[in-house]
PDB file of C-alpha atoms in Angstrom:
ATOM      1  CA  MET G   1     117.088  99.887  80.004  1.00 91.00           C
ATOM      2  CA  ALA G   2     114.329  98.597  82.204  1.00 95.00           C
ATOM      3  CA  THR G   3     111.266 100.693  82.462  1.00 97.00           C
ATOM      4  CA  VAL G   4     109.988 101.283  86.048  1.00 98.00           C
ATOM      5  CA  ARG G   5     106.395 102.220  86.629  1.00 98.00           C
ATOM      6  CA  TYR G   6     105.657 103.585  90.078  1.00 98.00           C
ATOM      7  CA  PHE G   7     102.307 103.631  91.757  1.00 98.00           C
ATOM      8  CA  ALA G   8     100.736 105.559  94.633  1.00 98.00           C
ATOM      9  CA  ALA G   9     103.104 105.997  97.553  1.00 98.00           C
ATOM     10  CA  ALA G  10     106.000 104.831  95.325  1.00 98.00           C
ATOM     11  CA  ALA G  11     105.350 107.485  92.715  1.00 98.00           C
ATOM     12  CA  GLU G  12     105.090 110.033  95.388  1.00 97.00           C
ATOM     13  CA  ALA G  13     108.423 108.930  96.907  1.00 97.00           C
ATOM     14  CA  ALA G  14     110.179 108.744  93.462  1.00 97.00           C
ATOM     15  CA  GLY G  15     108.787 111.985  92.370  1.00 97.00           C
ATOM     16  CA  THR G  16     107.837 110.418  89.065  1.00 97.00           C
ATOM     17  CA  GLU G  17     105.479 107.748  87.722  1.00 97.00           C
ATOM     18  CA  THR G  18     107.832 106.177  85.315  1.00 98.00           C
ATOM     19  CA  GLU G  19     111.582 106.097  84.489  1.00 97.00           C
ATOM     20  CA  GLN G  20     114.095 104.055  82.639  1.00 96.00           C
ATOM     21  CA  VAL G  21     117.014 102.595  84.496  1.00 96.00           C
ATOM     22  CA  PRO G  22     119.827 100.378  83.211  1.00 94.00           C
ATOM     23  CA  ALA G  23     120.071  97.093  85.145  1.00 93.00           C
ATOM     24  CA  GLU G  24     120.869  93.532  84.468  1.00 94.00           C
ATOM     25  CA  ASP G  25     118.874  91.981  87.275  1.00 96.00           C
ATOM     26  CA  LEU G  26     116.141  92.736  89.702  1.00 97.00           C
ATOM     27  CA  GLY G  27     118.351  93.076  92.689  1.00 97.00           C
ATOM     28  CA  ARG G  28     120.720  95.682  90.952  1.00 96.00           C
ATOM     29  CA  LEU G  29     117.682  97.511  89.777  1.00 97.00           C
ATOM     30  CA  LEU G  30     116.096  97.809  93.185  1.00 97.00           C
ATOM     31  CA  ASP G  31     119.494  99.019  94.643  1.00 96.00           C
ATOM     32  CA  GLN G  32     119.727 101.636  91.999  1.00 96.00           C
ATOM     33  CA  LEU G  33     116.264 102.972  92.578  1.00 97.00           C
ATOM     34  CA  ALA G  34     116.762 103.333  96.345  1.00 95.00           C
ATOM     35  CA  GLU G  35     120.182 105.092  95.574  1.00 95.00           C
ATOM     36  CA  LEU G  36     118.534 107.404  92.934  1.00 95.00           C
ATOM     37  CA  HIS G  37     115.652 108.548  95.043  1.00 97.00           C
ATOM     38  CA  GLY G  38     116.755 108.154  98.727  1.00 95.00           C
ATOM     39  CA  ALA G  39     115.469 106.841 101.993  1.00 96.00           C
ATOM     40  CA  GLU G  40     111.647 107.350 101.569  1.00 96.00           C
ATOM     41  CA  LEU G  41     111.605 105.297  98.313  1.00 97.00           C
ATOM     42  CA  ALA G  42     113.883 102.676  99.914  1.00 97.00           C
ATOM     43  CA  ARG G  43     111.262 102.422 102.694  1.00 97.00           C
ATOM     44  CA  VAL G  44     108.425 102.106 100.265  1.00 97.00           C
ATOM     45  CA  LEU G  45     110.401  99.499  98.143  1.00 97.00           C
ATOM     46  CA  SER G  46     110.973  97.392 101.329  1.00 96.00           C
ATOM     47  CA  CYS G  47     107.235  96.744 101.598  1.00 96.00           C
ATOM     48  CA  SER G  48     106.189  96.985  97.931  1.00 97.00           C
ATOM     49  CA  SER G  49     105.691  94.079  95.557  1.00 97.00           C
ATOM     50  CA  VAL G  50     107.066  94.125  92.071  1.00 98.00           C
ATOM     51  CA  LEU G  51     105.077  93.012  89.048  1.00 97.00           C
ATOM     52  CA  HIS G  52     106.898  91.775  86.037  1.00 97.00           C
ATOM     53  CA  GLU G  53     105.206  90.495  82.956  1.00 91.00           C
ATOM     54  CA  GLY G  54     102.026  89.876  84.953  1.00 90.00           C
ATOM     55  CA  ARG G  55     103.698  88.026  87.794  1.00 94.00           C
ATOM     56  CA  TYR G  56     105.049  89.082  91.214  1.00 96.00           C
ATOM     57  CA  VAL G  57     108.806  88.690  91.317  1.00 97.00           C
ATOM     58  CA  SER G  58     111.087  88.911  94.317  1.00 96.00           C
ATOM     59  CA  ASP G  59     114.174  86.893  93.306  1.00 97.00           C
ATOM     60  CA  ARG G  60     116.946  89.428  93.171  1.00 97.00           C
ATOM     61  CA  SER G  61     118.885  87.277  90.656  1.00 97.00           C
ATOM     62  CA  LEU G  62     115.995  87.559  88.104  1.00 97.00           C
ATOM     63  CA  PRO G  63     117.639  88.696  84.754  1.00 97.00           C
ATOM     64  CA  LEU G  64     116.000  91.780  83.133  1.00 97.00           C
ATOM     65  CA  ALA G  65     115.605  92.067  79.344  1.00 95.00           C
ATOM     66  CA  GLN G  66     116.471  95.395  77.686  1.00 93.00           C
ATOM     67  CA  ASP G  67     112.789  96.109  77.261  1.00 95.00           C
ATOM     68  CA  ALA G  68     111.641  94.887  80.691  1.00 96.00           C
ATOM     69  CA  VAL G  69     108.732  96.682  82.359  1.00 97.00           C
ATOM     70  CA  LEU G  70     108.430  96.529  86.114  1.00 98.00           C
ATOM     71  CA  ASP G  71     105.640  97.893  88.252  1.00 98.00           C
ATOM     72  CA  VAL G  72     106.290  98.842  91.913  1.00 98.00           C
ATOM     73  CA  LEU G  73     103.074  98.218  93.867  1.00 98.00           C
ATOM     74  CA  PRO G  74     102.998  99.510  97.511  1.00 98.00           C
ATOM     75  CA  PRO G  75     100.710  97.614  99.972  1.00 97.00           C
ATOM     76  CA  PHE G  76      97.153  97.489  98.782  1.00 97.00           C
ATOM     77  CA  ALA G  77      94.477  99.472 100.771  1.00 96.00           C
ATOM     78  CA  GLY G  78      91.218  98.985  98.859  1.00 95.00           C
ATOM     79  CA  GLY G  79      87.892  98.541 100.653  1.00 92.00           C
TER      80      GLY G  79
ATOM     81  CA  MET I   1      83.082  97.832  84.435  1.00 90.00           C
ATOM     82  CA  MET I   2      82.393  94.416  83.142  1.00 93.00           C
ATOM     83  CA  ALA I   3      79.242  92.304  83.442  1.00 95.00           C
ATOM     84  CA  ARG I   4      78.580  88.704  82.523  1.00 95.00           C
ATOM     85  CA  VAL I   5      75.035  87.709  82.553  1.00 95.00           C
ATOM     86  CA  THR I   6      73.681  84.136  82.001  1.00 94.00           C
ATOM     87  CA  ASP I   7      70.478  82.420  82.885  1.00 93.00           C
ATOM     88  CA  ASP I   8      72.286  80.881  85.858  1.00 94.00           C
ATOM     89  CA  GLN I   9      73.975  84.054  87.295  1.00 97.00           C
ATOM     90  CA  THR I  10      75.213  87.628  86.920  1.00 98.00           C
ATOM     91  CA  ILE I  11      78.747  88.822  87.558  1.00 98.00           C
ATOM     92  CA  VAL I  12      79.606  92.451  87.673  1.00 98.00           C
ATOM     93  CA  ALA I  13      82.997  93.852  88.604  1.00 98.00           C
ATOM     94  CA  GLY I  14      84.574  97.156  88.146  1.00 98.00           C
ATOM     95  CA  VAL I  15      86.503 100.245  89.215  1.00 98.00           C
ATOM     96  CA  GLN I  16      84.783 103.494  88.661  1.00 98.00           C
ATOM     97  CA  GLY I  17      85.311 107.255  89.149  1.00 98.00           C
ATOM     98  CA  HIS I  18      81.640 108.167  89.760  1.00 98.00           C
ATOM     99  CA  PRO I  19      79.629 107.525  92.803  1.00 98.00           C
ATOM    100  CA  LEU I  20      78.592 103.946  93.651  1.00 98.00           C
ATOM    101  CA  SER I  21      74.955 102.839  94.032  1.00 98.00           C
ATOM    102  CA  VAL I  22      73.751 100.122  96.411  1.00 98.00           C
ATOM    103  CA  ASP I  23      70.458  99.988  94.396  1.00 98.00           C
ATOM    104  CA  GLU I  24      72.427  99.181  91.265  1.00 98.00           C
ATOM    105  CA  ALA I  25      74.235  96.272  93.169  1.00 98.00           C
ATOM    106  CA  LEU I  26      70.934  94.850  94.404  1.00 98.00           C
ATOM    107  CA  SER I  27      69.235  94.966  91.013  1.00 97.00           C
ATOM    108  CA  ALA I  28      72.327  93.537  89.342  1.00 98.00           C
ATOM    109  CA  VAL I  29      72.369  90.358  91.558  1.00 98.00           C
ATOM    110  CA  ARG I  30      68.602  89.869  91.703  1.00 97.00           C
ATOM    111  CA  HIS I  31      67.775  86.293  90.505  1.00 97.00           C
ATOM    112  CA  PRO I  32      64.685  84.110  90.769  1.00 97.00           C
ATOM    113  CA  ARG I  33      66.673  81.243  92.339  1.00 97.00           C
ATOM    114  CA  ALA I  34      68.194  83.531  94.970  1.00 98.00           C
ATOM    115  CA  GLY I  35      66.598  83.633  98.458  1.00 98.00           C
ATOM    116  CA  ALA I  36      69.276  85.771 100.117  1.00 98.00           C
ATOM    117  CA  VAL I  37      71.455  88.823  99.242  1.00 98.00           C
ATOM    118  CA  THR I  38      74.213  90.162 101.315  1.00 98.00           C
ATOM    119  CA  VAL I  39      75.549  93.627 100.646  1.00 98.00           C
ATOM    120  CA  PHE I  40      78.767  95.133 102.022  1.00 98.00           C
ATOM    121  CA  VAL I  41      79.312  98.777 101.747  1.00 98.00           C
ATOM    122  CA  GLY I  42      82.776 100.270 102.658  1.00 97.00           C
ATOM    123  CA  THR I  43      82.550 103.989 103.565  1.00 96.00           C
ATOM    124  CA  VAL I  44      85.094 106.761 104.219  1.00 94.00           C
ATOM    125  CA  ARG I  45      85.481 107.298 107.972  1.00 93.00           C
ATOM    126  CA  GLU I  46      86.867 110.423 109.702  1.00 91.00           C
ATOM    127  CA  HIS I  47      89.459 108.520 111.702  1.00 91.00           C
ATOM    128  CA  ASP I  48      91.954 105.677 110.975  1.00 88.00           C
ATOM    129  CA  GLY I  49      94.527 103.871 112.965  1.00 85.00           C
ATOM    130  CA  GLY I  50      93.607 105.664 116.155  1.00 86.00           C
ATOM    131  CA  ARG I  51      93.946 109.051 114.507  1.00 89.00           C
ATOM    132  CA  GLU I  52      91.195 111.609 114.057  1.00 92.00           C
ATOM    133  CA  GLY I  53      90.734 114.316 111.526  1.00 92.00           C
ATOM    134  CA  VAL I  54      90.544 112.501 108.147  1.00 93.00           C
ATOM    135  CA  THR I  55      88.962 115.144 105.877  1.00 89.00           C
ATOM    136  CA  ALA I  56      89.217 113.541 102.521  1.00 86.00           C
ATOM    137  CA  LEU I  57      90.921 110.631 100.704  1.00 92.00           C
ATOM    138  CA  SER I  58      91.783 109.470  97.309  1.00 96.00           C
ATOM    139  CA  TYR I  59      91.797 105.925  95.849  1.00 97.00           C
ATOM    140  CA  SER I  60      93.735 105.049  92.909  1.00 98.00           C
ATOM    141  CA  ALA I  61      93.987 101.669  91.169  1.00 98.00           C
ATOM    142  CA  HIS I  62      96.495  99.802  89.014  1.00 98.00           C
ATOM    143  CA  PRO I  63      95.462  99.333  85.413  1.00 96.00           C
ATOM    144  CA  GLU I  64      94.960  95.632  86.049  1.00 96.00           C
ATOM    145  CA  ALA I  65      92.787  96.195  89.055  1.00 97.00           C
ATOM    146  CA  GLU I  66      89.535  95.799  87.255  1.00 97.00           C
ATOM    147  CA  SER I  67      90.605  92.581  85.549  1.00 97.00           C
ATOM    148  CA  ARG I  68      91.839  91.072  88.798  1.00 97.00           C
ATOM    149  CA  LEU I  69      88.622  92.074  90.521  1.00 98.00           C
ATOM    150  CA  ARG I  70      86.694  90.387  87.704  1.00 98.00           C
ATOM    151  CA  ARG I  71      88.562  87.127  88.179  1.00 98.00           C
ATOM    152  CA  LEU I  72      87.919  87.378  91.931  1.00 98.00           C
ATOM    153  CA  ALA I  73      84.306  87.921  91.350  1.00 98.00           C
ATOM    154  CA  GLU I  74      84.178  84.902  88.884  1.00 98.00           C
ATOM    155  CA  SER I  75      85.899  82.791  91.497  1.00 98.00           C
ATOM    156  CA  VAL I  76      83.349  83.694  94.187  1.00 98.00           C
ATOM    157  CA  ALA I  77      80.604  83.015  91.647  1.00 98.00           C
ATOM    158  CA  GLU I  78      81.829  79.460  91.212  1.00 98.00           C
ATOM    159  CA  THR I  79      80.619  78.721  94.841  1.00 97.00           C
ATOM    160  CA  ASP I  80      77.641  76.404  94.773  1.00 97.00           C
ATOM    161  CA  GLU I  81      74.341  78.120  95.086  1.00 98.00           C
ATOM    162  CA  VAL I  82      75.707  81.684  94.224  1.00 98.00           C
ATOM    163  CA  ARG I  83      73.512  83.403  91.662  1.00 98.00           C
ATOM    164  CA  GLY I  84      74.952  86.871  91.596  1.00 98.00           C
ATOM    165  CA  VAL I  85      78.135  88.659  92.361  1.00 98.00           C
ATOM    166  CA  TYR I  86      78.773  92.408  92.342  1.00 98.00           C
ATOM    167  CA  ALA I  87      82.012  94.103  93.264  1.00 98.00           C
ATOM    168  CA  VAL I  88      82.698  97.660  92.290  1.00 98.00           C
ATOM    169  CA  HIS I  89      85.369  99.969  93.764  1.00 98.00           C
ATOM    170  CA  ARG I  90      85.441 103.658  93.604  1.00 98.00           C
ATOM    171  CA  VAL I  91      88.533 105.673  92.582  1.00 98.00           C
ATOM    172  CA  GLY I  92      89.232 109.372  92.725  1.00 98.00           C
ATOM    173  CA  GLU I  93      88.626 112.010  95.441  1.00 96.00           C
ATOM    174  CA  LEU I  94      86.123 110.966  98.211  1.00 96.00           C
ATOM    175  CA  SER I  95      84.738 112.765 101.215  1.00 94.00           C
ATOM    176  CA  VAL I  96      83.760 111.340 104.754  1.00 93.00           C
ATOM    177  CA  GLY I  97      80.726 109.290 104.395  1.00 95.00           C
ATOM    178  CA  ASP I  98      81.198 108.530 100.660  1.00 96.00           C
ATOM    179  CA  LEU I  99      80.862 104.881  99.517  1.00 98.00           C
ATOM    180  CA  ALA I 100      84.354 103.437  98.681  1.00 98.00           C
ATOM    181  CA  VAL I 101      83.294  99.915  97.772  1.00 98.00           C
ATOM    182  CA  VAL I 102      80.049  98.038  97.232  1.00 98.00           C
ATOM    183  CA  CYS I 103      79.827  94.239  97.143  1.00 98.00           C
ATOM    184  CA  ALA I 104      76.803  92.046  96.881  1.00 98.00           C
ATOM    185  CA  VAL I 105      76.304  88.290  96.682  1.00 98.00           C
ATOM    186  CA  ALA I 106      73.037  86.680  95.895  1.00 98.00           C
ATOM    187  CA  ALA I 107      72.701  83.028  96.827  1.00 98.00           C
ATOM    188  CA  GLU I 108      69.903  80.523  97.177  1.00 98.00           C
ATOM    189  CA  HIS I 109      70.298  80.452 101.030  1.00 98.00           C
ATOM    190  CA  ARG I 110      71.797  82.983 103.488  1.00 98.00           C
ATOM    191  CA  ALA I 111      74.733  80.912 104.791  1.00 98.00           C
ATOM    192  CA  THR I 112      76.218  80.852 101.332  1.00 98.00           C
ATOM    193  CA  ALA I 113      75.372  84.596 100.800  1.00 98.00           C
ATOM    194  CA  PHE I 114      77.210  85.509 103.989  1.00 98.00           C
ATOM    195  CA  GLU I 115      80.151  83.261 103.469  1.00 98.00           C
ATOM    196  CA  ALA I 116      80.756  84.179  99.854  1.00 98.00           C
ATOM    197  CA  GLY I 117      80.061  87.853 100.570  1.00 98.00           C
ATOM    198  CA  ARG I 118      82.748  87.777 103.311  1.00 98.00           C
ATOM    199  CA  ARG I 119      85.221  86.053 101.066  1.00 98.00           C
ATOM    200  CA  LEU I 120      84.595  88.650  98.338  1.00 98.00           C
ATOM    201  CA  ILE I 121      85.395  91.696 100.368  1.00 98.00           C
ATOM    202  CA  GLU I 122      88.240  90.024 102.313  1.00 98.00           C
ATOM    203  CA  GLU I 123      90.007  88.909  99.128  1.00 98.00           C
ATOM    204  CA  LEU I 124      89.278  92.275  97.473  1.00 98.00           C
ATOM    205  CA  LYS I 125      91.153  94.019 100.265  1.00 97.00           C
ATOM    206  CA  GLU I 126      94.006  91.506 100.243  1.00 96.00           C
ATOM    207  CA  GLY I 127      94.691  91.144  96.645  1.00 96.00           C
ATOM    208  CA  ILE I 128      93.293  93.901  94.471  1.00 98.00           C
ATOM    209  CA  PRO I 129      95.888  96.656  93.619  1.00 98.00           C
ATOM    210  CA  ILE I 130      94.125  99.735  94.961  1.00 98.00           C
ATOM    211  CA  TRP I 131      95.661 102.437  97.146  1.00 98.00           C
ATOM    212  CA  LYS I 132      94.235 104.911  99.594  1.00 97.00           C
ATOM    213  CA  ARG I 133      95.824 108.228 100.394  1.00 96.00           C
ATOM    214  CA  GLN I 134      94.339 109.920 103.462  1.00 94.00           C
ATOM    215  CA  GLN I 135      94.342 113.681 103.962  1.00 92.00           C
ATOM    216  CA  PHE I 136      94.160 115.045 107.540  1.00 92.00           C
ATOM    217  CA  ASP I 137      92.907 118.455 108.602  1.00 89.00           C
ATOM    218  CA  GLY I 138      96.387 119.412 109.652  1.00 77.00           C
ATOM    219  CA  HIS I 139      97.267 119.273 105.875  1.00 81.00           C
ATOM    220  CA  ASP I 140      99.605 116.259 106.157  1.00 91.00           C
ATOM    221  CA  HIS I 141      98.565 112.976 104.550  1.00 93.00           C
ATOM    222  CA  GLU I 142      99.380 109.335 104.563  1.00 93.00           C
ATOM    223  CA  TRP I 143      99.252 106.214 102.436  1.00 95.00           C
ATOM    224  CA  VAL I 144      97.284 103.639 104.213  1.00 94.00           C
ATOM    225  CA  GLY I 145      99.030 100.287 104.791  1.00 92.00           C
ATOM    226  CA  LEU I 146     102.456 101.628 104.295  1.00 89.00           C
TER     227      LEU I 146
END
């Protein structure tokens, strides 16, 4: 089970800050998240970056370990 | 908040829930070798993206925001002639006019202070995981940048 941590607009769209989702790779994980939570989260995901073990990942074929933790980061707006 | 103070320079970076202070930034970067200090203050405005009626906003940050901001401040501090770098961002609930971010750079001469100060705020906006939720007077809200 991968652990997904949502931030800001992603947390609002998902209705939660964290959840566990079974997925073998990044692509299938993202597809599942959009399916679970609907169009608004899909929209947020489409412009978010994903942080995995301290690095930004975008390759959908990236394999995910059972204990993987992924952070969904919407576009930054500091300043 | 982290601070690294050596004889050569001072670096302060942080994300904090209480009000920011320009005086604190100025005294942090003060250095006998510095002949110029630039300060950037980002404030909450009552309009955004052509829309009026922003009444409040809240900033939130990723747990790694502070360490990333520290690395950015350290990188700017590597610039030749820079003697002090201060970059602190506010999180939590803010009102119109409140200070959202304070950046300061002290350098031996003004050209460096301006250039390094500009780089600091631009790279902060670009790369530090901080989010802004704007509340409008009609009770709706939006996430900036989305």
